[in-house]
Coordinates of C-alpha atoms in Angstrom, one line a residue:
Chain G
M231 CA -44.4 -47.4 54.2
S232 CA -45.2 -49.2 57.5
L233 CA -42.0 -50.6 58.9
T234 CA -42.0 -53.6 61.2
V235 CA -39.0 -54.7 63.3
L236 CA -39.4 -58.3 64.4
K237 CA -37.2 -60.2 66.8
L238 CA -37.2 -64.0 66.7
G239 CA -36.0 -65.2 70.1
G240 CA -33.1 -67.5 70.3
S241 CA -35.2 -70.1 72.2
V242 CA -37.8 -70.0 69.4
I243 CA -35.4 -70.9 66.6
T244 CA -32.9 -73.1 68.4
E245 CA -33.1 -76.0 70.9
K246 CA -31.7 -74.1 73.9
G247 CA -30.6 -77.1 75.8
S248 CA -28.5 -78.6 73.0
P249 CA -25.4 -76.7 71.7
E250 CA -25.7 -75.1 68.2
T251 CA -28.9 -76.9 67.3
V252 CA -31.6 -75.2 65.1
D253 CA -35.2 -76.1 65.9
E254 CA -36.0 -76.8 62.2
E255 CA -39.7 -77.3 62.8
R256 CA -40.2 -74.0 64.6
L257 CA -37.9 -72.2 62.2
E258 CA -40.0 -73.4 59.2
L259 CA -43.3 -72.4 61.0
V260 CA -42.0 -68.9 61.6
V261 CA -40.4 -68.3 58.2
E262 CA -43.6 -69.5 56.5
A263 CA -45.5 -66.8 58.4
L264 CA -43.1 -64.1 57.2
R265 CA -43.7 -64.7 53.5
G266 CA -45.0 -61.8 51.6
T267 CA -44.3 -59.2 54.3
D268 CA -42.9 -55.9 53.0
D269 CA -40.8 -53.5 54.9
L270 CA -39.5 -55.8 57.5
V271 CA -36.3 -55.8 59.6
L272 CA -35.5 -59.1 61.4
V273 CA -33.3 -59.7 64.4
H274 CA -32.6 -63.1 65.9
G275 CA -31.3 -64.0 69.3
A276 CA -28.6 -66.5 70.2
G277 CA -30.4 -69.5 71.8
S278 CA -28.0 -72.4 72.0
F279 CA -25.5 -70.7 69.6
G280 CA -24.1 -67.6 71.3
H281 CA -24.7 -67.8 75.0
H282 CA -22.6 -70.9 75.4
H283 CA -19.4 -69.3 74.0
A284 CA -20.1 -66.1 75.9
A285 CA -20.3 -68.0 79.2
A286 CA -17.2 -70.0 78.4
H287 CA -15.2 -66.9 77.8
G288 CA -16.7 -64.9 80.7
V289 CA -18.2 -62.2 78.4
S290 CA -21.5 -60.5 79.1
Q291 CA -23.1 -57.1 78.6
D292 CA -21.1 -55.8 81.6
E293 CA -18.0 -58.0 81.5
G294 CA -15.8 -57.3 78.5
T295 CA -12.8 -59.2 77.0
H296 CA -9.7 -58.4 75.0
D297 CA -9.3 -62.0 74.1
T298 CA -9.6 -62.1 70.3
E299 CA -10.2 -65.9 70.2
G300 CA -13.1 -65.5 72.6
V301 CA -14.6 -62.7 70.6
L302 CA -14.3 -64.7 67.4
A303 CA -15.8 -67.8 69.0
I304 CA -18.9 -65.9 70.1
H305 CA -19.2 -64.0 66.9
R306 CA -18.7 -67.0 64.6
S307 CA -21.2 -69.0 66.5
M308 CA -23.8 -66.3 65.9
V309 CA -22.8 -66.0 62.2
R310 CA -23.4 -69.8 61.8
L311 CA -26.9 -69.3 63.1
N312 CA -27.4 -66.2 60.9
D313 CA -26.3 -68.2 57.9
R314 CA -28.8 -71.0 58.6
M315 CA -31.5 -68.4 59.0
L316 CA -30.5 -66.7 55.7
D317 CA -30.8 -70.0 53.9
A318 CA -34.1 -70.8 55.4
L319 CA -35.5 -67.4 54.5
G320 CA -33.9 -67.5 51.0
E321 CA -35.4 -70.9 50.2
R322 CA -38.9 -69.4 50.9
G323 CA -38.3 -66.4 48.7
I324 CA -37.6 -63.9 51.5
P325 CA -34.8 -61.6 50.3
A326 CA -32.8 -61.6 53.5
L327 CA -29.3 -60.0 53.8
P328 CA -27.0 -60.4 56.8
V329 CA -26.1 -57.4 59.0
H330 CA -23.6 -58.4 61.7
P331 CA -23.4 -55.9 64.6
L332 CA -19.7 -56.5 65.2
S333 CA -19.1 -55.1 61.7
A334 CA -21.2 -52.0 62.4
G335 CA -21.7 -50.9 65.9
Y336 CA -19.8 -50.2 69.2
R337 CA -20.3 -48.9 72.7
D338 CA -18.6 -45.9 74.2
R339 CA -16.9 -46.0 77.6
E340 CA -20.2 -45.2 79.3
G341 CA -21.8 -48.3 77.6
T342 CA -24.0 -46.3 75.3
L343 CA -24.7 -48.2 72.1
F344 CA -24.0 -46.7 68.7
H345 CA -25.3 -48.7 65.8
P346 CA -25.7 -47.2 62.3
I347 CA -29.1 -47.7 60.8
A348 CA -29.0 -45.8 57.4
H349 CA -27.7 -48.9 55.5
V350 CA -30.5 -51.0 57.2
G351 CA -33.0 -48.5 56.0
T352 CA -31.5 -48.5 52.5
M353 CA -31.7 -52.3 52.4
V354 CA -35.5 -52.1 53.2
D355 CA -36.0 -49.4 50.6
E356 CA -34.4 -51.6 48.0
G357 CA -36.6 -54.5 48.8
F358 CA -34.3 -56.6 51.0
V359 CA -34.9 -57.9 54.5
P360 CA -32.0 -57.1 56.8
L361 CA -31.3 -60.0 59.2
L362 CA -29.4 -58.8 62.3
H363 CA -28.6 -60.7 65.5
G364 CA -27.3 -60.5 69.0
D365 CA -23.6 -60.3 68.8
V366 CA -20.4 -59.3 70.5
I367 CA -19.3 -55.7 69.8
V368 CA -16.4 -53.5 70.8
Q369 CA -16.7 -51.2 73.7
A370 CA -14.3 -48.4 74.6
K371 CA -12.1 -49.3 77.6
A372 CA -13.7 -52.8 77.9
G373 CA -12.6 -54.7 74.8
A374 CA -15.7 -56.4 73.6
T375 CA -19.0 -57.0 75.3
I376 CA -22.3 -58.7 74.4
L377 CA -25.0 -56.8 72.5
S378 CA -28.4 -58.5 73.1
G379 CA -30.9 -58.9 70.4
D380 CA -33.4 -57.0 72.6
D381 CA -31.2 -53.9 72.8
L382 CA -30.6 -54.1 69.1
V383 CA -34.3 -54.3 68.4
V384 CA -34.9 -51.2 70.5
A385 CA -32.1 -49.3 68.8
L386 CA -33.4 -50.3 65.3
A387 CA -37.0 -49.4 66.1
E388 CA -36.0 -46.0 67.3
G389 CA -33.4 -45.3 64.6
L390 CA -35.7 -46.4 61.8
D391 CA -38.8 -44.9 63.4
A392 CA -40.6 -48.2 63.1
D393 CA -44.4 -48.4 63.2
C394 CA -44.4 -51.6 65.2
L395 CA -42.1 -53.9 67.1
G396 CA -42.6 -57.6 67.8
L397 CA -40.8 -60.0 70.0
C398 CA -41.5 -63.6 69.1
S399 CA -40.8 -65.7 72.2
T400 CA -41.5 -69.3 73.2
V401 CA -44.3 -68.2 75.5
P402 CA -47.6 -66.7 74.2
G403 CA -46.9 -63.4 75.9
V404 CA -46.0 -62.0 79.3
L405 CA -47.6 -64.3 81.8
D406 CA -49.2 -63.4 85.1
G407 CA -48.9 -65.4 88.4
E408 CA -51.5 -68.0 87.2
G409 CA -49.9 -68.6 83.8
G410 CA -52.4 -66.4 81.9
V411 CA -51.3 -63.9 79.2
I412 CA -51.3 -60.3 80.4
D413 CA -53.1 -58.3 77.6
R414 CA -51.4 -55.0 78.1
I415 CA -48.6 -53.5 80.1
D416 CA -48.2 -49.7 80.5
S417 CA -45.7 -49.6 83.4
L418 CA -43.2 -52.0 84.9
E419 CA -44.3 -51.5 88.5
N420 CA -47.7 -53.2 87.9
V421 CA -46.1 -56.4 86.7
V422 CA -42.6 -56.6 88.2
D423 CA -43.7 -59.1 90.9
V424 CA -44.9 -61.7 88.4
L425 CA -42.0 -61.5 86.0
G426 CA -39.4 -64.3 86.6
G427 CA -36.1 -65.0 84.9
S428 CA -35.3 -67.1 81.8
D429 CA -35.2 -70.9 82.1
S430 CA -31.7 -71.5 80.5
T431 CA -28.4 -69.8 80.4
D432 CA -29.1 -66.3 79.1
V433 CA -26.5 -63.6 79.4
T434 CA -28.9 -61.0 78.0
G435 CA -31.6 -60.8 80.7
G436 CA -35.0 -62.3 81.2
M437 CA -38.6 -61.1 80.6
A438 CA -38.5 -58.2 83.1
A439 CA -35.5 -56.7 81.2
K440 CA -37.4 -57.1 77.9
V441 CA -40.5 -55.4 79.2
E442 CA -38.5 -52.5 80.6
K443 CA -36.7 -51.9 77.3
L444 CA -39.9 -52.1 75.3
L445 CA -41.7 -49.7 77.6
A446 CA -39.0 -47.1 76.7
T447 CA -39.7 -47.2 73.0
D448 CA -42.1 -45.0 71.1
A449 CA -43.5 -47.7 68.9
P450 CA -46.1 -50.2 70.2
A451 CA -44.4 -53.5 71.0
S452 CA -45.9 -57.0 71.2
I453 CA -44.6 -60.1 72.9
F454 CA -46.1 -63.3 71.5
G455 CA -45.5 -66.9 70.7
P456 CA -44.4 -68.6 67.5
D457 CA -48.0 -69.4 66.5
D458 CA -48.9 -65.7 66.5
V459 CA -46.3 -64.3 64.0
E460 CA -48.8 -64.2 61.2
A461 CA -51.4 -62.4 63.3
F462 CA -48.8 -59.9 64.4
L463 CA -47.7 -59.2 60.8
A464 CA -51.4 -58.8 59.9
G465 CA -51.6 -55.9 62.2
K466 CA -53.3 -57.6 65.1
S467 CA -52.1 -57.5 68.7
P468 CA -51.5 -61.1 69.8
G469 CA -49.9 -61.8 73.2
T470 CA -49.0 -58.9 75.3
L471 CA -49.1 -55.3 74.0
I472 CA -46.5 -53.1 75.7
G473 CA -46.6 -49.3 75.9
G474 CA -46.9 -47.5 72.5
Chain U
M205 CA -0.7 -43.1 68.0
S206 CA 0.4 -43.4 64.4
L207 CA -2.4 -45.2 62.5
T208 CA -1.6 -47.2 59.4
V209 CA -4.2 -48.5 56.9
L210 CA -2.8 -51.3 54.8
K211 CA -4.5 -53.0 51.9
L212 CA -3.5 -56.4 50.8
G213 CA -4.4 -56.8 47.1
G214 CA -6.5 -59.7 46.1
S215 CA -3.9 -60.9 43.7
V216 CA -1.3 -60.9 46.5
I217 CA -3.1 -63.3 48.8
T218 CA -5.0 -65.4 46.2
E219 CA -4.1 -67.2 43.0
K220 CA -6.1 -65.0 40.7
G221 CA -6.4 -67.5 37.9
S222 CA -7.9 -70.3 40.0
P223 CA -11.3 -69.9 41.7
E224 CA -11.3 -69.4 45.5
T225 CA -7.7 -70.4 46.0
V226 CA -5.5 -68.7 48.6
D227 CA -1.8 -68.3 47.8
E228 CA -0.7 -69.8 51.1
E229 CA 3.0 -69.0 50.7
R230 CA 2.4 -65.3 49.9
L231 CA -0.2 -65.0 52.7
E232 CA 2.3 -66.4 55.2
L233 CA 5.0 -64.1 54.0
V234 CA 2.8 -61.0 54.3
V235 CA 1.3 -62.0 57.7
E236 CA 4.7 -62.7 59.1
A237 CA 5.7 -59.1 58.2
L238 CA 2.6 -57.7 60.1
R239 CA 3.6 -59.2 63.4
G240 CA 4.1 -56.7 66.2
T241 CA 2.6 -53.8 64.3
D242 CA 0.4 -51.6 66.5
D243 CA -2.5 -49.4 65.4
L244 CA -3.2 -51.1 62.1
V245 CA -6.3 -51.4 60.0
L246 CA -6.2 -54.1 57.3
V247 CA -8.3 -54.3 54.1
H248 CA -8.0 -57.1 51.6
G249 CA -9.2 -57.4 48.0
A250 CA -11.1 -60.1 46.3
G251 CA -8.6 -61.8 44.0
S252 CA -10.1 -65.1 42.9
F253 CA -12.8 -65.0 45.5
G254 CA -15.2 -62.1 44.8
H255 CA -14.7 -61.0 41.2
H256 CA -15.8 -64.3 39.8
H257 CA -19.2 -64.2 41.5
A258 CA -19.6 -60.5 40.7
A259 CA -19.0 -61.1 37.0
A260 CA -21.3 -64.1 37.0
H261 CA -24.1 -62.0 38.4
G262 CA -23.4 -58.9 36.3
V263 CA -22.6 -56.8 39.3
S264 CA -20.0 -54.0 39.3
Q265 CA -19.4 -50.6 40.9
D266 CA -21.8 -49.1 38.3
E267 CA -24.2 -52.0 37.7
G268 CA -26.4 -52.9 40.6
T269 CA -28.6 -55.9 41.3
H270 CA -31.7 -56.7 43.3
D271 CA -31.0 -60.4 43.1
T272 CA -30.5 -61.5 46.7
E273 CA -28.9 -64.8 45.6
G274 CA -26.3 -62.9 43.6
V275 CA -25.6 -60.5 46.5
L276 CA -25.1 -63.4 48.9
A277 CA -22.9 -65.4 46.4
I278 CA -20.5 -62.4 46.1
H279 CA -20.6 -61.5 49.8
R280 CA -20.2 -65.1 51.1
S281 CA -17.2 -65.6 48.8
M282 CA -15.6 -62.6 50.3
V283 CA -16.4 -63.7 53.8
R284 CA -14.8 -67.1 53.1
L285 CA -11.6 -65.3 52.2
N286 CA -11.9 -63.0 55.2
D287 CA -12.3 -66.1 57.4
R288 CA -9.1 -67.6 56.0
M289 CA -7.3 -64.4 56.6
L290 CA -8.6 -64.1 60.2
D291 CA -7.3 -67.6 60.9
A292 CA -3.9 -66.9 59.3
L293 CA -3.6 -63.7 61.3
G294 CA -4.8 -65.3 64.6
E295 CA -2.4 -68.2 64.3
R296 CA 0.5 -65.6 64.3
G297 CA -0.9 -63.7 67.3
I298 CA -2.4 -60.8 65.3
P299 CA -5.7 -59.9 67.0
A300 CA -7.8 -59.4 63.9
L301 CA -11.5 -59.0 64.0
P302 CA -13.8 -59.0 60.9
V303 CA -15.6 -56.0 59.6
H304 CA -17.9 -56.8 56.6
P305 CA -18.8 -53.6 54.7
L306 CA -22.2 -55.1 53.7
S307 CA -23.1 -55.0 57.4
A308 CA -22.0 -51.4 57.8
G309 CA -22.0 -49.2 54.8
Y310 CA -24.1 -48.1 51.8
R311 CA -24.1 -45.7 48.9
D312 CA -26.7 -43.0 48.3
R313 CA -28.4 -42.6 44.9
E314 CA -25.6 -40.4 43.7
G315 CA -23.2 -43.2 44.4
T316 CA -21.5 -41.5 47.4
L317 CA -20.1 -44.0 49.8
F318 CA -21.1 -43.9 53.5
H319 CA -19.1 -46.2 55.7
P320 CA -19.1 -45.8 59.5
I321 CA -15.6 -45.7 61.0
A322 CA -16.1 -45.0 64.7
H323 CA -16.3 -48.8 65.5
V324 CA -13.2 -49.4 63.5
G325 CA -11.3 -46.7 65.5
T326 CA -12.6 -48.3 68.8
M327 CA -11.3 -51.7 67.7
V328 CA -7.9 -50.2 67.1
D329 CA -8.0 -48.3 70.4
E330 CA -8.8 -51.6 72.2
G331 CA -5.8 -53.4 70.6
F332 CA -7.7 -55.3 67.9
V333 CA -6.8 -55.2 64.2
P334 CA -9.9 -54.6 62.1
L335 CA -9.9 -56.7 58.9
L336 CA -12.1 -55.3 56.2
H337 CA -12.5 -56.2 52.6
G338 CA -13.9 -55.4 49.2
D339 CA -17.6 -56.3 49.3
V340 CA -21.0 -55.9 47.8
I341 CA -23.1 -53.1 49.5
V342 CA -26.5 -51.7 49.1
Q343 CA -27.0 -48.6 47.0
A344 CA -30.2 -46.4 46.9
K345 CA -32.1 -47.0 43.7
A346 CA -29.6 -49.6 42.4
G347 CA -30.0 -52.5 44.8
A348 CA -26.5 -53.6 45.6
T349 CA -23.2 -52.7 43.9
I350 CA -19.5 -53.5 44.4
L351 CA -17.4 -51.6 46.9
S352 CA -13.7 -52.0 45.9
G353 CA -11.1 -52.5 48.6
D354 CA -9.4 -49.4 47.1
D355 CA -12.4 -47.1 47.7
L356 CA -12.7 -48.6 51.2
V357 CA -9.0 -47.9 52.0
V358 CA -9.4 -44.3 51.0
A359 CA -12.6 -43.9 53.0
L360 CA -10.9 -45.4 56.1
A361 CA -7.7 -43.4 55.8
E362 CA -9.8 -40.2 55.6
G363 CA -12.3 -41.1 58.2
L364 CA -9.6 -42.3 60.7
D365 CA -7.2 -39.5 59.8
A366 CA -4.5 -42.2 59.1
D367 CA -0.9 -41.3 59.1
C368 CA 0.0 -43.5 56.2
L369 CA -1.6 -45.7 53.7
G370 CA -0.2 -48.7 51.9
L371 CA -1.3 -50.8 49.0
C372 CA 0.5 -54.1 48.8
S373 CA 0.3 -55.3 45.2
T374 CA 1.9 -58.1 43.2
V375 CA 4.1 -55.6 41.4
P376 CA 6.9 -53.7 43.3
G377 CA 5.3 -50.3 42.6
V378 CA 3.8 -48.3 39.8
L379 CA 5.9 -49.2 36.7
D380 CA 7.1 -46.9 34.0
G381 CA 7.2 -47.9 30.3
E382 CA 10.4 -49.8 30.7
G383 CA 9.2 -51.9 33.8
G384 CA 11.1 -49.7 36.3
V385 CA 9.4 -48.6 39.5
I386 CA 8.4 -44.9 39.5
D387 CA 9.6 -43.5 42.9
R388 CA 7.1 -40.8 43.3
I389 CA 3.8 -39.6 41.7
D390 CA 2.4 -36.2 42.4
S391 CA -0.1 -35.9 39.6
L392 CA -2.0 -38.3 37.4
E393 CA -1.2 -36.5 34.1
N394 CA 2.5 -37.2 34.3
V395 CA 2.0 -41.0 34.4
V396 CA -1.4 -41.7 32.8
D397 CA 0.2 -42.9 29.5
V398 CA 2.2 -45.6 31.1
L399 CA -0.5 -47.0 33.4
G400 CA -2.2 -50.1 31.9
G401 CA -5.1 -52.2 33.1
S402 CA -5.0 -55.3 35.4
D403 CA -4.1 -58.7 33.9
S404 CA -7.1 -60.7 35.1
T405 CA -10.9 -60.1 35.6
D406 CA -11.1 -57.1 37.9
V407 CA -14.4 -55.3 38.4
T408 CA -12.8 -52.7 40.6
G409 CA -10.4 -50.9 38.2
G410 CA -6.7 -51.2 37.5
M411 CA -3.5 -49.2 38.5
A412 CA -4.6 -45.9 37.0
A413 CA -7.7 -45.9 39.1
K414 CA -5.7 -46.8 42.2
V415 CA -3.3 -43.9 41.7
E416 CA -6.1 -41.4 41.1
K417 CA -7.8 -42.4 44.3
L418 CA -4.6 -42.3 46.3
L419 CA -3.8 -38.8 45.0
A420 CA -7.0 -37.6 46.4
T421 CA -6.2 -38.6 50.0
D422 CA -4.3 -36.4 52.5
A423 CA -2.1 -39.2 53.9
P424 CA 1.0 -40.2 52.0
A425 CA 0.3 -43.5 50.2
S426 CA 2.7 -46.2 49.0
I427 CA 2.2 -48.9 46.4
F428 CA 4.7 -51.8 46.8
G429 CA 5.2 -55.5 46.4
P430 CA 4.8 -58.4 49.0
D431 CA 8.5 -58.3 49.9
D432 CA 8.3 -54.7 51.0
V433 CA 5.5 -55.0 53.7
E434 CA 8.0 -55.0 56.5
A435 CA 9.9 -52.0 55.1
F436 CA 6.6 -50.1 54.7
L437 CA 5.5 -50.8 58.3
A438 CA 9.0 -49.7 59.5
G439 CA 8.2 -46.3 58.1
K440 CA 10.3 -46.5 54.9
S441 CA 8.8 -45.7 51.5
P442 CA 9.3 -48.7 49.4
G443 CA 7.8 -48.9 45.9
T444 CA 6.0 -45.8 44.7
L445 CA 5.1 -42.9 47.0
I446 CA 1.9 -41.1 45.9
G447 CA 0.9 -37.6 46.9
G448 CA 0.9 -36.9 50.7

């Protein structure tokens, strides 16, 4: 089987400026494009769901908390988005099942992520589509910290030995200084000058961080826009191809 | 540290005869008794939340399903109960965090359970109280099957090397033929004649199954009623002591 790990960015499926609001039109567009895809693992970001609560409780990838209320506020917000996604997928016949990282993974005191993947692989083998998401997870000596969807995608792609890896973003790829899409990136140095930050509150890093993580994976990775999900799943390389 | 794994039976915290109804009075009684307990892992059963949907979709520990709607119906019902429990615990200052087995564990094709426990241990180390539950989980070649709270308790107690293990039930212990509580059970043969089934729909086995599982663990295990939670957590052996 040819396994694909696809992340739907939080800004793709939500209206980032407006708290806990799904972008229904975009979500429908993307979910339609997923129909009929076998051997797929999905991850979604937070958008206007998680970051908000993370910022309010002062929690990030580096700053932990022992405040249970804060952890639950962030986690439940992400679960609400996950639930909406599950319904949208289920309505179109995509057999998605939820996998919440808080229930499965953790970081050790050095910040190294441990997330089990055998059950995710079994879900795929049994014909389900695991739907994971950025979350808050426990970390030794730090309480609980943020796990970004990007870090999760990389861990899943490596653990499951994925054949390809896609990040669906609001932009059509990694953009150069003139707003054109860079076709291919093989090293961070060549593009670091043109990569800016994200345009809204994002506790999980901007485009430069994404590219750096994707360069470190074995599988070829693509960053592309919502209109290119179908092309990506058809085996084409829309947007920007990174490493691989 | 002295780690305790405590299961709250579904029939303790819900009204088993009435669909998706929490027994608020019982829940409060039990949660009050948990206050101030360190190094605790909690598991709850299904009661009137999960079994119902499991029966409706023909799913049990032996009968699997590939029907995503069925899996989600069972799982979401358990998550609703888990959410109620989290709130009840949080309101009394018990720092409980959810761990949903569907997100973490699976069974292989022989039916052997694999459930990660390192993140559960990290939660405890960081001062949180992991709250797990009976659930539906994926199983190789079977789709998804039921994981009973009892099986989960045993897996957690073994994986975390727990010092003691408690099962809070509606009855004050394992009862003999005359309705008296058996103080101690060291082998199944001595009691198998007097152990009956459960009194409502229960897809996860009755008292005999509980005793058999607890006999197989290293930690001493107690089965007791809702009034004895405090005594159990104080290190006494209310109800029936099994093996150990």
